[in-house]
Amino acid sequence: MGHIMPQTRSVQAKVRLTIPAGKASPAPPIGPVLGQRGINIQQFCKAFNAATTALTEGVPVTTRLVVYDDRTFDISIGTVPTSHLVRKAMRKAGRGFITKSDVADIARAKLPSLNTNSLDGAIRTIAGTVRSMHIAIADAGH
């Protein structure tokens, strides 16, 4: 029996960037970071912008890029950073703190990308991030 050996590509680099949805361009930081790895920057920008069309334009998203030795790449679009969601909740309410309800809403949005399957665990994780940002969490009555 003959085997067809799959073509193997070795990973040259793994890159993590936070890029505004739909706004990837060859300008810094994308251009220099990908250019030094031999990536076709226009090809990346087109692929990223197409992959983020469902998101609100300009919202930052965490993007993981695996670069292979043959200069090809795989893109993995993550979720919006927690810090952005926290700041957005504060701006929307026009106050300098967020409520427990805001924390729960953010936890529900981030649950697929967190290291927990329980909403309680996600809420604790988000609350920890909020505290590390030196932002108070108040009861909804405030």
CSV table of C-alpha atoms in Angstrom, one decimal:
chain,number,residue,atom,x,y,z
A,1,MET,CA,0.0,0.0,0.0
A,2,GLY,CA,1.3,3.4,-0.9
A,3,HIS,CA,1.1,6.2,1.6
A,4,ILE,CA,0.8,9.8,0.5
A,5,MET,CA,2.8,11.7,3.1
A,6,PRO,CA,1.2,15.0,4.0
A,7,GLN,CA,3.4,18.0,3.3
A,8,THR,CA,4.8,19.1,6.6
A,9,ARG,CA,5.3,22.7,7.4
A,10,SER,CA,7.2,23.7,10.4
A,11,VAL,CA,6.2,26.7,12.5
A,12,GLN,CA,8.5,29.6,12.1
A,13,ALA,CA,6.8,32.0,14.6
A,14,LYS,CA,3.7,32.6,16.6
A,15,VAL,CA,2.5,36.2,16.7
A,16,ARG,CA,-0.2,37.8,18.9
A,17,LEU,CA,-1.5,41.2,17.9
A,18,THR,CA,-4.5,43.3,18.9
A,19,ILE,CA,-5.9,44.9,15.8
A,20,PRO,CA,-9.1,47.0,15.2
A,21,ALA,CA,-11.7,44.9,13.4
A,22,GLY,CA,-11.8,45.6,9.7
A,23,LYS,CA,-8.9,48.1,9.9
A,24,ALA,CA,-5.8,46.0,9.3
A,25,SER,CA,-3.3,47.9,7.1
A,26,PRO,CA,0.4,47.7,6.3
A,27,ALA,CA,1.1,50.5,8.7
A,28,PRO,CA,2.8,49.8,12.1
A,29,PRO,CA,2.5,47.7,14.1
A,30,ILE,CA,1.3,45.1,11.5
A,31,GLY,CA,3.6,45.9,8.7
A,32,PRO,CA,6.9,45.7,10.5
A,33,VAL,CA,6.0,42.7,12.6
A,34,LEU,CA,4.8,40.6,9.7
A,35,GLY,CA,7.3,42.0,7.2
A,36,GLN,CA,10.3,40.7,9.2
A,37,ARG,CA,8.7,37.2,9.0
A,38,GLY,CA,8.3,37.3,5.3
A,39,ILE,CA,4.5,37.4,5.3
A,40,ASN,CA,2.6,39.0,2.4
A,41,ILE,CA,1.2,41.9,4.4
A,42,GLN,CA,-1.6,42.8,1.9
A,43,GLN,CA,-2.7,39.2,1.8
A,44,PHE,CA,-2.9,39.2,5.7
A,45,CYS,CA,-4.8,42.5,5.8
A,46,LYS,CA,-7.4,41.2,3.3
A,47,ALA,CA,-7.8,37.9,5.2
A,48,PHE,CA,-8.1,39.7,8.5
A,49,ASN,CA,-10.5,42.3,7.3
A,50,ALA,CA,-12.7,39.7,5.7
A,51,ALA,CA,-12.7,37.6,8.8
A,52,THR,CA,-13.8,40.5,11.0
A,53,THR,CA,-16.6,41.8,8.8
A,54,ALA,CA,-19.2,40.5,11.3
A,55,LEU,CA,-17.7,42.6,14.2
A,56,THR,CA,-18.2,46.3,14.8
A,57,GLU,CA,-15.5,48.1,12.8
A,58,GLY,CA,-12.7,49.4,14.9
A,59,VAL,CA,-13.3,47.2,18.0
A,60,PRO,CA,-10.0,45.7,19.0
A,61,VAL,CA,-9.7,42.0,18.6
A,62,THR,CA,-6.9,39.7,19.8
A,63,THR,CA,-5.5,37.9,16.8
A,64,ARG,CA,-3.1,35.0,16.9
A,65,LEU,CA,-1.0,34.2,13.8
A,66,VAL,CA,0.9,31.1,13.2
A,67,VAL,CA,3.7,31.7,10.6
A,68,TYR,CA,5.1,28.7,8.8
A,69,ASP,CA,8.5,28.3,7.2
A,70,ASP,CA,7.0,28.4,3.7
A,71,ARG,CA,5.7,32.0,4.5
A,72,THR,CA,2.1,30.8,4.8
A,73,PHE,CA,0.1,31.6,7.9
A,74,ASP,CA,-3.0,30.7,9.8
A,75,ILE,CA,-5.1,33.4,11.5
A,76,SER,CA,-7.1,32.8,14.6
A,77,ILE,CA,-9.5,35.7,15.6
A,78,GLY,CA,-10.1,35.9,19.3
A,79,THR,CA,-12.6,38.0,21.3
A,80,VAL,CA,-12.6,41.6,22.3
A,81,PRO,CA,-10.1,42.2,25.2
A,82,THR,CA,-11.8,42.4,28.6
A,83,SER,CA,-10.3,45.8,29.3
A,84,HIS,CA,-12.1,47.2,26.3
A,85,LEU,CA,-15.4,45.8,27.3
A,86,VAL,CA,-15.0,47.2,30.9
A,87,ARG,CA,-14.1,50.7,29.6
A,88,LYS,CA,-17.0,50.6,27.2
A,89,ALA,CA,-19.4,49.7,30.0
A,90,MET,CA,-18.1,52.6,32.1
A,91,ARG,CA,-18.4,55.1,29.2
A,92,LYS,CA,-21.9,53.9,28.3
A,93,ALA,CA,-23.1,54.5,31.8
A,94,GLY,CA,-21.1,57.7,32.2
A,95,ARG,CA,-19.5,56.7,35.5
A,96,GLY,CA,-16.2,55.7,37.0
A,97,PHE,CA,-17.2,52.2,38.1
A,98,ILE,CA,-19.0,49.2,36.8
A,99,THR,CA,-21.8,47.2,38.4
A,100,LYS,CA,-22.0,43.5,39.2
A,101,SER,CA,-24.5,43.3,36.4
A,102,ASP,CA,-21.9,44.8,33.9
A,103,VAL,CA,-19.4,42.2,35.1
A,104,ALA,CA,-21.9,39.4,34.5
A,105,ASP,CA,-22.7,40.7,31.0
A,106,ILE,CA,-19.0,40.8,30.2
A,107,ALA,CA,-18.5,37.3,31.6
A,108,ARG,CA,-21.2,36.0,29.4
A,109,ALA,CA,-19.6,37.6,26.3
A,110,LYS,CA,-16.1,36.3,27.2
A,111,LEU,CA,-17.1,32.8,28.4
A,112,PRO,CA,-16.1,31.0,25.2
A,113,SER,CA,-12.6,32.3,25.4
A,114,LEU,CA,-12.0,31.8,29.2
A,115,ASN,CA,-10.5,28.8,31.0
A,116,THR,CA,-13.8,27.9,32.6
A,117,ASN,CA,-17.1,26.5,31.6
A,118,SER,CA,-19.1,28.0,34.5
A,119,LEU,CA,-20.6,31.4,34.5
A,120,ASP,CA,-19.6,31.9,38.2
A,121,GLY,CA,-15.9,31.1,37.3
A,122,ALA,CA,-16.1,33.6,34.4
A,123,ILE,CA,-17.6,36.3,36.7
A,124,ARG,CA,-14.8,35.8,39.2
A,125,THR,CA,-12.2,36.0,36.4
A,126,ILE,CA,-13.7,39.2,34.9
A,127,ALA,CA,-14.0,40.7,38.4
A,128,GLY,CA,-10.3,40.0,39.0
A,129,THR,CA,-9.4,41.8,35.7
A,130,VAL,CA,-11.6,44.8,36.7
A,131,ARG,CA,-9.8,45.0,40.1
A,132,SER,CA,-6.4,44.8,38.4
A,133,MET,CA,-7.5,47.8,36.3
A,134,HIS,CA,-8.2,49.7,39.6
A,135,ILE,CA,-11.9,50.0,38.8
A,136,ALA,CA,-14.5,49.6,41.5
A,137,ILE,CA,-17.4,47.1,41.2
A,138,ALA,CA,-20.6,48.5,42.8
A,139,ASP,CA,-24.0,46.9,43.5
A,140,ALA,CA,-26.6,47.8,40.9
A,141,GLY,CA,-28.2,50.2,43.4
A,142,HIS,CA,-25.4,52.8,43.1
